[in-house]
Amino acid sequence: MNHTEQKVFDNAAPVLEALDYKLIEVQYVKEGKDSFLRLYLDKKGGITLEDCAAASEVISEKLDEWDIVKGAYFLDVSSPGAERPIKNDDDLEMTLDSGIYVKTYQHINGEKEWTGILKSYDQDTVTVEYKDKARKKTVTIDREKIATLRKAVLI
């Protein structure tokens, strides 16, 4: 994050947390002649359009008070996506009992990829319940062996 993005993140995160939203990322970009300030939010169960509108209203007023971003810009508050990367333990906590995709660097029991339900995690491992044909199975994966970890939409 650049200086402006970090300052917005540091100021906005506690305000949004008080509304039960987690600020995932801030981007301040120029596209053509326009500037955009994008805030990506999440919460347990996912973000709705109504959540984005409510957060945008509150954070817009605060941004005017803080006067961090100089000049005109468009504020865009949205979800980071249904299958976004999981970056830290807070993301894992919000993903408990929800869909997750894991890919490892090396085979574990003959497999390198699992899509299932995140059942638990700790400092060293994540445990995923998945279907193998018609049977439910569980795998516990060392976090150091994980190449890709993201939320997943299960059908």
Backbone as a chain_set.jsonl record, in Angstrom:
{"seq": "MNHTEQKVFDNAAPVLEALDYKLIEVQYVKEGKDSFLRLYLDKKGGITLEDCAAASEVISEKLDEWDIVKGAYFLDVSSPGAERPIKNDDDLEMTLDSGIYVKTYQHINGEKEWTGILKSYDQDTVTVEYKDKARKKTVTIDREKIATLRKAVLI", "coords": {"N": [[0.836, -1.187, 0.0], [0.443, 2.244, -0.752], [1.339, 5.446, 0.75], [-0.994, 7.079, 1.062], [-3.071, 5.162, 0.78], [-2.488, 3.523, 2.991], [-2.861, 5.298, 5.129], [-5.603, 5.891, 4.848], [-6.582, 3.292, 5.272], [-5.739, 2.809, 7.953], [-7.24, 4.742, 9.33], [-9.889, 4.207, 8.542], [-10.428, 1.491, 9.129], [-11.034, 0.997, 11.993], [-13.451, 2.427, 12.202], [-15.138, 1.119, 10.401], [-15.051, -1.41, 11.516], [-16.505, -1.002, 13.843], [-18.985, -1.025, 12.763], [-19.328, -3.647, 12.271], [-17.941, -4.588, 10.047], [-15.155, -5.799, 8.182], [-12.312, -4.272, 7.077], [-10.656, -5.052, 4.231], [-8.929, -4.304, 2.145], [-7.432, -1.375, 0.674], [-7.441, 0.668, -2.14], [-6.009, 3.189, -4.058], [-6.328, 4.615, -7.019], [-5.537, 5.865, -10.306], [-7.447, 6.151, -13.121], [-7.526, 6.701, -16.364], [-8.584, 9.984, -16.644], [-9.709, 10.109, -14.176], [-9.774, 9.621, -10.587], [-9.878, 6.957, -8.243], [-10.975, 5.795, -5.131], [-10.908, 2.87, -3.561], [-12.498, 0.726, -1.363], [-12.433, -2.379, 0.094], [-14.552, -4.609, 1.628], [-15.467, -7.061, 4.129], [-17.398, -9.522, 5.89], [-18.559, -11.871, 8.336], [-20.428, -14.296, 6.749], [-20.593, -12.806, 4.462], [-20.665, -9.876, 2.311], [-23.254, -7.604, 1.504], [-25.05, -5.706, -1.007], [-26.472, -3.718, 0.298], [-24.975, -3.504, 2.647], [-22.611, -2.415, 1.604], [-23.545, 0.059, 0.7], [-24.377, 1.252, 3.118], [-21.943, 1.349, 4.538], [-20.468, 2.956, 2.807], [-21.791, 5.406, 2.995], [-21.249, 6.18, 5.669], [-18.42, 6.137, 5.736], [-17.758, 7.965, 3.763], [-18.417, 10.468, 4.842], [-16.562, 10.53, 6.939], [-14.138, 10.471, 5.52], [-14.205, 12.987, 4.36], [-13.898, 14.536, 6.673], [-11.338, 13.701, 7.587], [-9.678, 14.392, 5.461], [-7.679, 13.13, 3.891], [-7.235, 12.244, 1.266], [-6.286, 14.073, -1.419], [-7.777, 16.32, -3.723], [-10.247, 15.552, -6.308], [-12.158, 12.536, -6.305], [-13.602, 9.294, -6.932], [-15.505, 7.381, -4.741], [-15.523, 4.003, -4.008], [-17.048, 1.357, -2.594], [-16.915, -1.991, -1.879], [-17.33, -5.6, -2.109], [-14.589, -7.868, -1.705], [-14.775, -10.032, -3.326], [-16.169, -13.274, -3.962], [-14.484, -15.444, -4.002], [-12.024, -14.76, -2.86], [-8.507, -14.39, -1.974], [-7.268, -15.839, 1.067], [-5.719, -14.225, 3.607], [-4.851, -14.025, 6.266], [-5.181, -14.894, 9.815], [-7.538, -13.667, 10.703], [-9.089, -13.669, 8.391], [-9.329, -16.435, 8.084], [-10.849, -17.004, 10.349], [-13.273, -15.768, 9.71], [-14.003, -17.453, 7.719], [-14.522, -19.902, 8.783], [-16.42, -22.885, 8.866], [-17.317, -22.452, 6.314], [-16.989, -22.326, 2.688], [-13.863, -23.332, 1.275], [-10.802, -23.278, -0.568], [-7.913, -25.128, -1.073], [-4.577, -25.425, -2.07], [-1.646, -27.278, -2.308], [1.994, -27.284, -2.158], [3.179, -29.756, -2.382], [2.22, -33.207, -2.832], [-0.229, -34.605, -0.674], [-1.224, -37.438, 0.791], [-1.624, -38.33, -1.823], [-2.963, -36.239, -3.061], [-3.223, -32.768, -4.147], [-4.948, -30.663, -4.095], [-7.873, -29.326, -2.545], [-11.296, -28.748, -2.125], [-13.636, -27.62, 0.026], [-15.139, -27.531, 3.287], [-14.006, -25.291, 5.71], [-13.033, -26.514, 8.683], [-11.487, -26.188, 10.974], [-8.66, -24.355, 12.322], [-5.283, -23.612, 13.215], [-2.256, -22.198, 14.505], [-0.444, -23.662, 13.018], [-1.779, -25.384, 11.211], [-4.498, -26.145, 8.874], [-7.775, -27.459, 8.76], [-9.772, -29.269, 6.627], [-12.951, -30.282, 5.553], [-14.062, -32.413, 3.089], [-15.577, -33.73, 0.059], [-15.114, -36.937, -1.226], [-15.896, -38.486, -3.888], [-18.8, -39.911, -2.905], [-18.34, -39.841, -0.236], [-17.656, -38.235, 2.869], [-14.677, -36.709, 3.857], [-11.815, -35.809, 5.843], [-9.065, -33.604, 5.942], [-6.028, -32.574, 7.357], [-3.849, -29.962, 7.005], [-0.531, -28.854, 6.886], [0.296, -25.511, 7.359], [2.586, -24.403, 6.255], [2.934, -25.818, 3.959], [1.102, -24.925, 2.181], [0.236, -23.588, -0.903], [-1.756, -22.095, -2.181], [-4.538, -20.452, -0.838], [-7.833, -19.829, -0.498], [-11.135, -18.355, -0.315], [-14.066, -20.265, -1.157], [-16.8, -20.861, -3.335], [-19.295, -23.049, -2.758], [-21.165, -25.531, -4.4]], "CA": [[0.0, 0.0, 0.0], [1.168, 3.506, -0.702], [1.093, 6.233, 1.964], [-2.41, 7.48, 1.12], [-3.866, 3.956, 1.039], [-2.24, 3.078, 4.372], [-3.492, 6.26, 6.039], [-7.049, 5.633, 4.772], [-6.817, 2.007, 5.929], [-5.573, 2.969, 9.401], [-8.347, 5.536, 9.857], [-11.199, 3.631, 8.218], [-10.616, 0.149, 9.688], [-11.799, 0.965, 13.245], [-14.81, 2.935, 11.959], [-15.889, 0.041, 9.758], [-15.147, -2.505, 12.485], [-17.61, -0.657, 14.741], [-20.207, -1.37, 12.032], [-19.207, -5.099, 12.065], [-17.309, -4.895, 8.775], [-13.695, -5.878, 8.218], [-11.674, -3.656, 5.918], [-9.701, -6.006, 3.691], [-7.927, -3.66, 1.298], [-7.693, -0.035, 0.158], [-6.701, 0.99, -3.364], [-6.191, 4.534, -4.591], [-5.789, 4.483, -8.372], [-5.955, 6.789, -11.36], [-7.868, 5.456, -14.339], [-7.805, 7.796, -17.286], [-8.477, 11.27, -15.952], [-10.399, 10.015, -12.892], [-9.155, 8.91, -9.473], [-10.81, 6.101, -7.513], [-10.597, 5.262, -3.834], [-11.69, 1.638, -3.425], [-12.416, 0.027, -0.094], [-12.988, -3.725, -0.007], [-15.025, -5.024, 2.949], [-16.016, -8.401, 4.293], [-17.942, -9.847, 7.202], [-19.026, -13.256, 8.435], [-21.629, -14.456, 5.939], [-20.455, -12.068, 3.212], [-21.101, -8.482, 2.19], [-24.367, -7.361, 0.586], [-25.106, -4.377, -1.604], [-26.934, -2.814, 1.358], [-23.819, -3.278, 3.513], [-21.706, -1.496, 0.905], [-24.171, 1.385, 0.695], [-24.329, 1.78, 4.486], [-20.55, 1.657, 4.85], [-20.067, 4.071, 1.956], [-22.367, 6.63, 3.562], [-20.512, 6.524, 6.887], [-16.999, 6.381, 5.473], [-17.667, 9.168, 2.936], [-18.386, 11.609, 5.773], [-15.293, 10.487, 7.668], [-13.07, 10.849, 4.596], [-14.257, 14.449, 4.252], [-13.318, 15.055, 7.92], [-9.918, 13.387, 7.674], [-9.007, 15.1, 4.375], [-6.461, 12.387, 3.554], [-7.097, 12.183, -0.192], [-6.353, 15.416, -1.994], [-8.374, 16.371, -5.051], [-11.51, 14.845, -6.534], [-12.06, 11.092, -6.531], [-14.817, 8.511, -6.775], [-15.417, 6.388, -3.676], [-16.12, 2.728, -4.384], [-17.021, 0.411, -1.477], [-17.442, -3.242, -2.411], [-16.82, -6.872, -1.611], [-13.365, -8.266, -2.405], [-15.067, -11.17, -4.19], [-16.594, -14.49, -3.272], [-13.39, -16.412, -3.945], [-10.811, -13.98, -2.634], [-7.463, -15.06, -1.194], [-7.267, -15.745, 2.527], [-4.396, -13.676, 3.872], [-4.424, -14.075, 7.666], [-6.059, -15.623, 10.728], [-8.861, -13.022, 10.72], [-9.796, -14.197, 7.224], [-9.677, -17.823, 8.4], [-11.93, -16.977, 11.336], [-14.513, -15.439, 8.997], [-14.276, -18.524, 6.767], [-14.884, -21.134, 9.495], [-17.69, -23.51, 8.473], [-17.671, -21.983, 4.977], [-16.207, -22.916, 1.615], [-12.451, -22.985, 1.178], [-10.005, -24.0, -1.557], [-6.514, -25.232, -0.647], [-3.654, -26.105, -2.975], [-0.352, -27.414, -1.64], [3.194, -27.4, -2.982], [3.478, -31.169, -2.55], [1.096, -34.117, -2.615], [-0.527, -35.138, 0.656], [-2.103, -38.592, 0.548], [-1.914, -38.429, -3.246], [-3.708, -35.067, -3.544], [-2.62, -31.441, -3.976], [-6.01, -29.651, -4.071], [-9.104, -29.674, -1.843], [-12.352, -27.751, -1.998], [-14.551, -28.133, 1.044], [-15.534, -26.658, 4.394], [-12.973, -25.08, 6.721], [-13.549, -26.993, 9.965], [-10.699, -25.592, 12.06], [-7.316, -23.917, 11.976], [-4.472, -23.112, 14.307], [-1.041, -21.534, 14.04], [0.335, -24.51, 12.125], [-2.555, -26.22, 10.3], [-5.916, -25.927, 8.566], [-8.479, -28.726, 8.582], [-10.823, -29.123, 5.625], [-13.834, -31.416, 5.285], [-14.352, -32.406, 1.651], [-16.209, -34.952, -0.452], [-14.386, -37.792, -2.15], [-17.048, -39.182, -4.461], [-19.976, -39.677, -2.053], [-17.928, -39.928, 1.164], [-17.023, -37.079, 3.491], [-13.358, -36.966, 4.419], [-11.177, -34.652, 6.463], [-7.618, -33.54, 5.803], [-5.358, -31.508, 8.093], [-2.738, -29.563, 6.152], [0.431, -27.924, 7.481], [0.197, -24.221, 6.68], [3.808, -24.139, 5.498], [2.853, -26.559, 2.696], [0.017, -24.357, 1.386], [0.608, -22.678, -1.98], [-2.913, -21.229, -2.424], [-5.608, -20.57, 0.155], [-8.838, -18.816, -0.81], [-12.531, -18.722, -0.089], [-14.637, -20.972, -2.298], [-18.248, -20.98, -3.394], [-19.638, -24.469, -2.892], [-22.468, -25.758, -5.045]], "C": [[0.88, 1.25, 0.0], [0.738, 4.282, 0.548], [-0.385, 6.62, 2.129], [-3.294, 6.288, 1.459], [-3.707, 3.5, 2.486], [-2.926, 4.0, 5.373], [-5.017, 6.09, 6.031], [-7.378, 4.339, 5.505], [-6.78, 2.171, 7.447], [-6.719, 3.754, 10.034], [-9.699, 4.849, 9.686], [-11.459, 2.294, 8.909], [-11.395, 0.154, 11.004], [-13.245, 1.471, 13.095], [-15.673, 1.828, 11.372], [-16.053, -1.156, 10.69], [-16.285, -2.255, 13.472], [-18.964, -0.954, 14.098], [-20.261, -2.869, 11.707], [-18.696, -5.479, 10.683], [-15.802, -4.978, 8.99], [-13.17, -5.263, 6.927], [-10.553, -4.582, 5.455], [-8.566, -5.3, 2.953], [-8.389, -2.267, 0.903], [-6.826, 0.148, -1.086], [-7.038, 2.422, -3.754], [-5.507, 4.553, -5.949], [-6.325, 5.565, -9.293], [-6.269, 5.943, -12.579], [-8.321, 6.517, -15.322], [-7.606, 9.105, -16.557], [-9.099, 11.24, -14.551], [-9.578, 9.246, -11.862], [-10.234, 8.154, -8.72], [-10.186, 5.669, -6.193], [-11.511, 4.064, -3.597], [-11.421, 1.003, -2.072], [-13.128, -1.303, -0.249], [-13.294, -4.232, 1.402], [-15.474, -6.473, 2.939], [-16.627, -8.49, 5.682], [-18.365, -11.31, 7.175], [-20.34, -13.358, 7.664], [-21.596, -13.691, 4.637], [-21.074, -10.686, 3.242], [-22.224, -8.373, 1.166], [-24.254, -5.958, -0.014], [-25.534, -3.341, -0.566], [-25.807, -2.498, 2.333], [-22.879, -2.256, 2.891], [-22.254, -0.073, 0.918], [-24.09, 2.031, 2.076], [-22.907, 2.192, 4.857], [-20.071, 2.867, 4.061], [-20.559, 5.4, 2.525], [-21.566, 7.099, 4.775], [-19.081, 6.931, 6.554], [-16.798, 7.629, 4.616], [-17.582, 10.419, 3.823], [-17.044, 11.677, 6.503], [-14.13, 10.91, 6.767], [-13.033, 12.362, 4.396], [-13.626, 15.094, 5.487], [-11.802, 14.882, 7.938], [-9.091, 14.121, 6.621], [-7.664, 14.462, 4.003], [-6.189, 12.433, 2.059], [-7.311, 13.577, -0.752], [-6.966, 15.347, -3.391], [-9.654, 15.552, -5.126], [-11.242, 13.359, -6.792], [-13.442, 10.485, -6.399], [-14.572, 7.483, -5.679], [-16.186, 5.144, -4.109], [-15.947, 1.772, -3.206], [-17.661, -0.882, -1.965], [-16.848, -4.445, -1.697], [-15.527, -7.205, -2.357], [-13.569, -9.47, -3.319], [-15.339, -12.431, -3.402], [-15.469, -15.503, -3.127], [-12.044, -15.703, -3.788], [-9.776, -14.77, -1.842], [-7.66, -14.844, 0.307], [-5.852, -15.368, 2.928], [-3.911, -13.86, 5.312], [-5.446, -14.827, 8.522], [-7.446, -14.981, 10.838], [-9.71, -13.53, 9.559], [-10.214, -15.646, 7.467], [-10.849, -17.874, 9.371], [-13.272, -16.694, 10.652], [-14.929, -16.547, 8.038], [-14.647, -19.835, 7.461], [-16.283, -21.593, 9.103], [-18.214, -22.998, 7.133], [-16.727, -22.62, 3.96], [-14.785, -22.393, 1.552], [-11.799, -23.852, 0.096], [-8.558, -23.964, -1.086], [-5.731, -25.987, -1.709], [-2.298, -26.118, -2.293], [0.794, -27.504, -2.655], [3.495, -28.854, -3.325], [2.222, -31.995, -2.312], [0.995, -34.517, -1.139], [-1.56, -36.233, 0.431], [-2.54, -38.662, -0.92], [-2.652, -37.243, -3.848], [-2.916, -33.785, -3.322], [-3.662, -30.341, -3.852], [-7.23, -30.19, -3.35], [-10.041, -28.477, -1.879], [-13.365, -28.338, -1.034], [-14.893, -27.077, 2.068], [-14.356, -26.532, 5.354], [-13.559, -25.45, 8.076], [-12.786, -26.403, 11.15], [-9.355, -25.134, 11.503], [-6.589, -23.58, 13.269], [-3.225, -22.489, 13.698], [-0.324, -22.333, 12.96], [-0.455, -25.228, 11.044], [-3.916, -25.625, 9.96], [-6.53, -27.307, 8.331], [-9.69, -28.485, 7.698], [-11.62, -30.421, 5.534], [-14.243, -31.316, 3.817], [-15.023, -33.711, 1.262], [-15.266, -35.643, -1.422], [-15.415, -38.765, -2.685], [-18.239, -38.912, -3.544], [-19.621, -39.664, -0.565], [-17.315, -38.618, 1.643], [-15.7, -37.512, 4.1], [-12.826, -35.673, 5.023], [-9.671, -34.742, 6.243], [-7.115, -32.36, 6.642], [-4.044, -31.229, 7.377], [-1.837, -28.591, 6.912], [0.405, -26.621, 6.676], [1.435, -23.908, 5.845], [3.813, -24.847, 4.144], [1.81, -25.976, 1.743], [0.553, -23.35, 0.373], [-0.495, -21.645, -2.219], [-3.972, -21.518, -1.38], [-6.603, -19.455, -0.137], [-10.222, -19.314, -0.425], [-13.046, -19.425, -1.338], [-16.149, -20.965, -2.197], [-18.555, -22.442, -3.673], [-21.032, -24.604, -3.492], [-23.08, -27.029, -4.496]], "O": [[1.917, 1.302, 0.662], [-0.12, 3.828, 1.305], [-0.947, 6.497, 3.217], [-4.167, 6.384, 2.321], [-4.688, 3.132, 3.132], [-3.507, 3.535, 6.353], [-5.651, 6.139, 7.085], [-8.34, 4.286, 6.272], [-7.689, 1.722, 8.145], [-7.124, 3.457, 11.158], [-10.549, 4.902, 10.575], [-12.605, 1.994, 9.242], [-12.344, -0.618, 11.135], [-14.147, 0.993, 13.782], [-16.809, 1.626, 11.801], [-17.078, -1.838, 10.656], [-16.957, -3.197, 13.892], [-19.967, -1.115, 14.793], [-21.133, -3.311, 10.96], [-18.984, -6.572, 10.195], [-15.247, -4.313, 9.866], [-13.538, -5.68, 5.828], [-9.616, -4.859, 6.204], [-7.396, -5.647, 3.111], [-9.588, -2.005, 0.808], [-5.638, -0.175, -1.086], [-8.205, 2.815, -3.776], [-4.28, 4.513, -6.041], [-7.412, 6.105, -9.088], [-5.459, 5.123, -13.011], [-9.361, 7.151, -15.141], [-6.573, 9.315, -15.92], [-9.028, 12.228, -13.821], [-8.8, 8.353, -12.198], [-11.358, 8.633, -8.571], [-9.034, 5.239, -6.14], [-12.724, 4.212, -3.45], [-10.274, 0.774, -1.687], [-14.283, -1.354, -0.671], [-12.412, -4.279, 2.26], [-15.813, -7.036, 1.899], [-16.395, -7.635, 6.536], [-18.508, -11.906, 6.107], [-21.263, -12.581, 7.908], [-22.463, -13.886, 3.785], [-21.904, -10.377, 4.097], [-22.157, -8.974, 0.094], [-23.452, -5.139, 0.434], [-25.023, -2.221, -0.552], [-25.686, -1.365, 2.797], [-22.407, -1.342, 3.568], [-21.508, 0.884, 1.123], [-23.771, 3.215, 2.195], [-22.696, 3.263, 5.426], [-19.347, 3.71, 4.592], [-19.829, 6.392, 2.533], [-21.243, 8.281, 4.891], [-18.591, 7.953, 7.036], [-15.765, 8.288, 4.732], [-16.773, 11.312, 3.574], [-16.468, 12.753, 6.662], [-13.235, 11.63, 7.21], [-11.959, 12.95, 4.276], [-12.904, 16.084, 5.369], [-11.07, 15.815, 8.269], [-7.927, 14.439, 6.863], [-6.658, 15.148, 3.826], [-5.052, 12.636, 1.633], [-8.371, 14.179, -0.582], [-6.695, 14.415, -4.148], [-10.085, 14.944, -4.146], [-10.244, 12.983, -7.407], [-14.345, 11.09, -5.821], [-13.553, 6.794, -5.684], [-17.344, 5.222, -4.522], [-14.822, 1.416, -2.858], [-18.808, -0.881, -2.411], [-15.996, -4.325, -0.817], [-15.389, -6.856, -3.529], [-12.641, -9.885, -4.013], [-14.805, -12.627, -2.31], [-15.5, -16.335, -2.22], [-11.072, -16.003, -4.481], [-10.122, -15.707, -1.123], [-8.153, -13.804, 0.745], [-4.9, -16.089, 2.631], [-2.706, -13.853, 5.564], [-6.447, -15.33, 8.013], [-8.432, -15.689, 11.047], [-10.902, -13.789, 9.72], [-11.32, -16.045, 7.101], [-11.744, -18.706, 9.221], [-14.284, -17.312, 10.981], [-16.075, -16.584, 7.591], [-15.049, -20.788, 6.792], [-17.212, -20.79, 9.019], [-19.407, -23.096, 6.848], [-15.8, -23.347, 4.315], [-14.523, -21.205, 1.74], [-12.19, -24.999, -0.123], [-8.035, -22.904, -0.742], [-6.154, -27.04, -2.186], [-1.85, -25.102, -1.762], [0.582, -27.765, -3.839], [3.998, -29.158, -4.407], [1.278, -31.536, -1.668], [2.0, -34.734, -0.462], [-2.653, -35.967, -0.069], [-3.682, -39.011, -1.219], [-2.938, -37.248, -5.046], [-2.059, -33.711, -2.441], [-3.317, -29.202, -3.54], [-7.592, -31.355, -3.51], [-9.62, -27.336, -1.687], [-13.888, -29.43, -1.257], [-14.933, -25.884, 1.766], [-13.774, -27.536, 5.767], [-14.471, -24.784, 8.567], [-13.369, -26.149, 12.204], [-8.97, -25.471, 10.383], [-7.214, -23.297, 14.291], [-3.164, -22.279, 12.486], [0.327, -21.759, 12.088], [0.129, -25.648, 10.046], [-4.419, -24.735, 10.646], [-5.891, -28.201, 7.778], [-10.522, -27.621, 7.974], [-11.053, -31.51, 5.448], [-14.709, -30.272, 3.361], [-15.038, -34.673, 2.031], [-14.697, -35.018, -2.317], [-15.765, -39.744, -2.027], [-18.65, -37.758, -3.422], [-20.502, -39.495, 0.278], [-16.554, -37.974, 0.921], [-15.611, -38.543, 4.768], [-13.33, -34.585, 4.742], [-9.079, -35.816, 6.345], [-7.71, -31.283, 6.632], [-3.231, -32.13, 7.167], [-2.315, -27.627, 7.509], [0.483, -26.645, 5.447], [1.336, -23.217, 4.831], [4.614, -24.507, 3.274], [1.646, -26.468, 0.627], [1.231, -22.388, 0.733], [-0.212, -20.467, -2.434], [-4.268, -22.674, -1.074], [-6.266, -18.275, -0.038], [-10.451, -20.508, -0.235], [-12.534, -19.214, -2.437], [-16.71, -21.053, -1.105], [-18.133, -22.999, -4.686], [-21.954, -23.875, -3.126], [-24.178, -27.41, -4.901]]}, "num_chains": 1, "name": "protein.A"}
